[in-house]
mmCIF file of C-alpha atoms in Angstrom:
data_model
loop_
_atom_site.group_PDB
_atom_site.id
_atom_site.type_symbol
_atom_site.label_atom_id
_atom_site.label_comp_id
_atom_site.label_asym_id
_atom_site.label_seq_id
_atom_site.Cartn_x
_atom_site.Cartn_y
_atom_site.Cartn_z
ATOM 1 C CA UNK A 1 -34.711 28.302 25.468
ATOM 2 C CA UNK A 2 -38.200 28.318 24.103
ATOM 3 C CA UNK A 3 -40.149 25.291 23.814
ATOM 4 C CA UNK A 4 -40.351 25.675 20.068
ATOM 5 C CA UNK A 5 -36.448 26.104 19.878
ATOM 6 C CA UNK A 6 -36.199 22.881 21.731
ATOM 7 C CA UNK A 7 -38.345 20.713 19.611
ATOM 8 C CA UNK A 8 -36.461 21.770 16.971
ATOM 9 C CA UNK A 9 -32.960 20.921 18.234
ATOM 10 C CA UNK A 10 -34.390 17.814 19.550
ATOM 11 C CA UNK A 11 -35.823 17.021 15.753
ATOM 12 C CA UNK A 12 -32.411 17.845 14.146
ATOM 13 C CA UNK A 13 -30.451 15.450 16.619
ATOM 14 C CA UNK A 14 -32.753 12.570 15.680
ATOM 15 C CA UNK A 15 -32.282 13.337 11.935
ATOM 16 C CA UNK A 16 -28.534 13.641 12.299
ATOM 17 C CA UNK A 17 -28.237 10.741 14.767
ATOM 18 C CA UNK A 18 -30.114 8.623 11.849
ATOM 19 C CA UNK A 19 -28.529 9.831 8.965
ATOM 20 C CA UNK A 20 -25.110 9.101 10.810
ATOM 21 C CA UNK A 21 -26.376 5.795 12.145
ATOM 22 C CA UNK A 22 -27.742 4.215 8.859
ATOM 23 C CA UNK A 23 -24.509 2.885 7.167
ATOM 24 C CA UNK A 24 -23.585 1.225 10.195
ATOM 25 C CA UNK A 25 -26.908 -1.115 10.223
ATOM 26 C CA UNK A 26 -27.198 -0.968 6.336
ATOM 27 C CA UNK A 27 -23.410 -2.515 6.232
ATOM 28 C CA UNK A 28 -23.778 -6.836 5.844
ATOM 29 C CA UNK A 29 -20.653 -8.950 4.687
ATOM 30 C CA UNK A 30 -21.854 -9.266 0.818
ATOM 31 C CA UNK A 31 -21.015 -12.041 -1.142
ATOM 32 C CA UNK A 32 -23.059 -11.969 -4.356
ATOM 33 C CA UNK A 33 -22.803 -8.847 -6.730
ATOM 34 C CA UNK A 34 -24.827 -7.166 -9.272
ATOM 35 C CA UNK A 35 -21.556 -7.408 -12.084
ATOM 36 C CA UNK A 36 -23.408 -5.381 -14.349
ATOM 37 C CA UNK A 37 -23.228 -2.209 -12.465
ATOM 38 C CA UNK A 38 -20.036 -0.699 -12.100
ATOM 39 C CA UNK A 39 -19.373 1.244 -8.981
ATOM 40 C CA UNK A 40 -19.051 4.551 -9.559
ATOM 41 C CA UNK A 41 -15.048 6.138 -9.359
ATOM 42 C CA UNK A 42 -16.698 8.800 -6.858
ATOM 43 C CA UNK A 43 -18.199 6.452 -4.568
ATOM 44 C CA UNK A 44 -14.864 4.696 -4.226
ATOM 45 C CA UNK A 45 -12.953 8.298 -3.994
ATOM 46 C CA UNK A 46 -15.369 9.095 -0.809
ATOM 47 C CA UNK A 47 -14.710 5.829 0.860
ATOM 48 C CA UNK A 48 -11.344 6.690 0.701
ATOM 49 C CA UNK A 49 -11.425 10.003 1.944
ATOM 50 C CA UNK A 50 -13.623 8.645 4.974
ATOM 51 C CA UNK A 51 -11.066 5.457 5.356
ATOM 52 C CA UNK A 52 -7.755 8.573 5.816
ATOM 53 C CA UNK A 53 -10.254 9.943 8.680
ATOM 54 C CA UNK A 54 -9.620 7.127 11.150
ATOM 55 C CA UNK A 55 -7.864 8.208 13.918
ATOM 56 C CA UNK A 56 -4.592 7.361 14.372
ATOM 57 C CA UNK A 57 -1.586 8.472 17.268
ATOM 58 C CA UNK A 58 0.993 10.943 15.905
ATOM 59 C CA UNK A 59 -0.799 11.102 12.632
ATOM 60 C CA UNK A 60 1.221 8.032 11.711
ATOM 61 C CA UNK A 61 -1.353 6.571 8.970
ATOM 62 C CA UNK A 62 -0.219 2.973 9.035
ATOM 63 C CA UNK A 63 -2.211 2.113 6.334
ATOM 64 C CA UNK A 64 -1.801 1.672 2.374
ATOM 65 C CA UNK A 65 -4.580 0.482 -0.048
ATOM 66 C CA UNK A 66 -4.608 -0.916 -3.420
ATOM 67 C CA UNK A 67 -7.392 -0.282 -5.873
ATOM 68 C CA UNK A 68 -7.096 -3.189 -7.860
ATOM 69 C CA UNK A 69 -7.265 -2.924 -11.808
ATOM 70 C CA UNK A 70 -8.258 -6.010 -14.307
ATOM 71 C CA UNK A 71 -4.716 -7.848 -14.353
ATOM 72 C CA UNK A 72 -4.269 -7.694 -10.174
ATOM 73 C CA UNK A 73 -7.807 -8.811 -9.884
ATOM 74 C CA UNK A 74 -6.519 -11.511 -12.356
ATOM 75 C CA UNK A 75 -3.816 -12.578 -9.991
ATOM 76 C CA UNK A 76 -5.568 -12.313 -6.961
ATOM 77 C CA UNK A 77 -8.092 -14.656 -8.535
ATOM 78 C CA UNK A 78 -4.877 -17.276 -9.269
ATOM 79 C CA UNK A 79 -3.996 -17.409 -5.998
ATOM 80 C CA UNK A 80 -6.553 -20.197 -4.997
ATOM 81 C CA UNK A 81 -8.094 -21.834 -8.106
ATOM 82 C CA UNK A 82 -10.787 -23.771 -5.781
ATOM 83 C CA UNK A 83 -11.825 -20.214 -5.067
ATOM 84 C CA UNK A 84 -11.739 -18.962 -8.296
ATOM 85 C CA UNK A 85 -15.635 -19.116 -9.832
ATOM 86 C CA UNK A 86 -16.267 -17.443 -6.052
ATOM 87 C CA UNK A 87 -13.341 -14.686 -6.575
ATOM 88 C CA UNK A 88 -14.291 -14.043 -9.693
ATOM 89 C CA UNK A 89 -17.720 -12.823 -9.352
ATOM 90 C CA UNK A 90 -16.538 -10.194 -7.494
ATOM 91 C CA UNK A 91 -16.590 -7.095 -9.180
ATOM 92 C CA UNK A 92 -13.870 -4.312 -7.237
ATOM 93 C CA UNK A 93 -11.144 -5.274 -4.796
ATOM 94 C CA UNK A 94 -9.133 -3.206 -2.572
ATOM 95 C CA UNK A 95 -6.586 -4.700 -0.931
ATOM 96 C CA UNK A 96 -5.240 -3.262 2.461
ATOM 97 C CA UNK A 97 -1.916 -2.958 4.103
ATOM 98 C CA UNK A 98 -0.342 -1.776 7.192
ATOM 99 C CA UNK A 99 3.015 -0.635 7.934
ATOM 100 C CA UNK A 100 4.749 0.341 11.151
ATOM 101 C CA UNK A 101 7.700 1.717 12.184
ATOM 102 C CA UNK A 102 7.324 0.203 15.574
ATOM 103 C CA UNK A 103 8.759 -3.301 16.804
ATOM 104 C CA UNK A 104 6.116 -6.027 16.333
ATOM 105 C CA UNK A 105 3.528 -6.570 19.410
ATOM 106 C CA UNK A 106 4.695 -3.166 20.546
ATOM 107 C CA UNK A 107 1.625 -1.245 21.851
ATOM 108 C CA UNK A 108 2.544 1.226 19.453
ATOM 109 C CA UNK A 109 2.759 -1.624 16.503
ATOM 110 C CA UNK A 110 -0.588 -2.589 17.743
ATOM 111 C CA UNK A 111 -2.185 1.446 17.571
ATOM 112 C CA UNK A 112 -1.368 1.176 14.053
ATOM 113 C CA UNK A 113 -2.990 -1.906 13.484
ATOM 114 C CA UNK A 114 -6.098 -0.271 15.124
ATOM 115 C CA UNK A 115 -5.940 2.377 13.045
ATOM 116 C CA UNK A 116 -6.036 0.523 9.380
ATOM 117 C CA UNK A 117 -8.314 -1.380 10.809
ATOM 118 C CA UNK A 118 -10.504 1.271 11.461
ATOM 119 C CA UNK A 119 -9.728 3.215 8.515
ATOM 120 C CA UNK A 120 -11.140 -0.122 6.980
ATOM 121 C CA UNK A 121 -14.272 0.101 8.827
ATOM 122 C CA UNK A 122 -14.903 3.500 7.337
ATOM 123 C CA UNK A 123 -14.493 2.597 3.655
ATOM 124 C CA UNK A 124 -17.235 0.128 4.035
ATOM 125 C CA UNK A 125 -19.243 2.303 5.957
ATOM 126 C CA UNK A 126 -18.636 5.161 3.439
ATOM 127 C CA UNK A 127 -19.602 2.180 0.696
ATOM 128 C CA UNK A 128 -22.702 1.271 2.131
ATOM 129 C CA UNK A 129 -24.055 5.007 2.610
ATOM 130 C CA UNK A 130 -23.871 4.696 -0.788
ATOM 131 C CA UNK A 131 -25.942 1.719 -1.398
ATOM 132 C CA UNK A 132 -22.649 -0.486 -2.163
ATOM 133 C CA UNK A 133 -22.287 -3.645 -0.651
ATOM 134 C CA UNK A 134 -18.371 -5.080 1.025
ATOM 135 C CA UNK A 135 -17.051 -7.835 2.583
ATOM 136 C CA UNK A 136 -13.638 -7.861 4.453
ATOM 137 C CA UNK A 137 -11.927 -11.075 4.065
ATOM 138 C CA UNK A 138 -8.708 -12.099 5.844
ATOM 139 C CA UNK A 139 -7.566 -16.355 6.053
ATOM 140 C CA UNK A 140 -10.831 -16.943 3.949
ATOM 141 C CA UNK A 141 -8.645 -16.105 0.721
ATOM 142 C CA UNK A 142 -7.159 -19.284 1.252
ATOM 143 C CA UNK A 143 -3.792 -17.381 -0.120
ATOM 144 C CA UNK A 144 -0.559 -17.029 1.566
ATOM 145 C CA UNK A 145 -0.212 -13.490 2.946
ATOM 146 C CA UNK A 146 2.928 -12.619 1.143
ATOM 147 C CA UNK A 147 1.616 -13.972 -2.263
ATOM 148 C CA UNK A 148 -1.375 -10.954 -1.477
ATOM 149 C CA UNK A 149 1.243 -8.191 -1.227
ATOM 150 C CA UNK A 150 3.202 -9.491 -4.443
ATOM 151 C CA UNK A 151 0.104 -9.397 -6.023
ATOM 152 C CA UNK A 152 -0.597 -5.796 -5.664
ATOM 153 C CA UNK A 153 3.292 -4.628 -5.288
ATOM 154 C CA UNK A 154 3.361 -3.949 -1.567
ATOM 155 C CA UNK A 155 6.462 -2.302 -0.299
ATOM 156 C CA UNK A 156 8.807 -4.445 2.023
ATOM 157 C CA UNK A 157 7.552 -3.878 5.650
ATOM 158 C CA UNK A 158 3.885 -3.716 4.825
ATOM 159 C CA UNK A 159 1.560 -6.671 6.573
ATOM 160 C CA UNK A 160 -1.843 -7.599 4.950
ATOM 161 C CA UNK A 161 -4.885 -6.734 6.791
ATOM 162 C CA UNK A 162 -7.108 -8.247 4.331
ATOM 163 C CA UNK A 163 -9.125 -7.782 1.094
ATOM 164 C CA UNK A 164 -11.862 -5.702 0.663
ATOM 165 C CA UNK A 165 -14.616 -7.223 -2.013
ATOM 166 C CA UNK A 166 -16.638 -4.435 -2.967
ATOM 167 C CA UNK A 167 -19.747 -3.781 -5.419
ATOM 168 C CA UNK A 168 -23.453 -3.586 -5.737
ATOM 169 C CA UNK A 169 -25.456 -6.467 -4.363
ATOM 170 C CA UNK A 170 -27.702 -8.567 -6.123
ATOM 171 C CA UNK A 171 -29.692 -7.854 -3.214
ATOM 172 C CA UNK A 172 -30.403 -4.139 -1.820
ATOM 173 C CA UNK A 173 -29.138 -3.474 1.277
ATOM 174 C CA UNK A 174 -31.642 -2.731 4.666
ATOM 175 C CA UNK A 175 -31.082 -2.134 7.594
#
């Protein structure tokens, strides 16, 4: 290959490598959010798409997510009232869920969990190549579990994996 050819490759590996590589340092747990910018319906359409692109065995997609309207961001925001100023200045929640068909603590059981929580990973990833700050939180809703899923109308057998806050900082994102 000629020399030329091979700067060239070499160039468009180093712009793909850091076009591919900037969500993952531009992604920070977010906790304060610009309220007066909604997040556009797209943006949250392409996180999802990237979120169903986990990998996963037997194309088993263990996990569910719910985009959470006005009155389930209401009750979600009941669930711990010495939380509620916090929980309330948060403008978009998704909440996730997995579900397997395998027996608890069963390495299978346990792929599955991967899996969500990967496909997790990639929704805020997908979020933040957008400029749109996340923050995954799990026991730090100070909720019960099963008081999560009633909120959003989980199906029996689903397990919470945690809530996703989601919307544009009050401060940009760098990486």
């Amino acid at each position: 290959m000629a020399a030329s050819a091979m700067r060239l490759l070499a160039l468009a590996l180093v712009v793909f490598a850091s076009s591919a590589f900037t969500p993952l340092t531009a992604r920070r747990s977010v906790v304060k959010y610009d309220k007066s910018k909604p997040v556009p319906a797209d943006a949250v359409d392409r996180a999802l798409e990237a979120a169903i692109l986990a990998p996963c065995h037997f194309l088993s997609e263990p996990w569910r997510f719910y985009t959470c309207g006005a009155e389930t961001k209401a009750k979600l925001c009941g669930l711990n009232e010495d939380k509620r100023a916090m929980f309330e200045g948060v403008p978009e929640w998704l909440i996730v869920t997995w579900c397997s068909e395998h027996d608890d603590g069963s390495k299978l059981s346990l792929e599955d969990h991967a899996a969500a929580a990967c496909a997790t990973q990639n929704f805020m990833l997908s979020l933040a190549a957008d400029g749109i700050g996340s923050k995954w939180m799990t026991g730090a809703l100070g909720a019960a579990p099963e008081d999560v899923l009633a909120a959003v109308g989980a199906n029996d057998g689903e397990k919470l994996l945690g809530a996703i806050w989601y919307g544009y900082p009050d401060k940009a994102l760098s990486p």
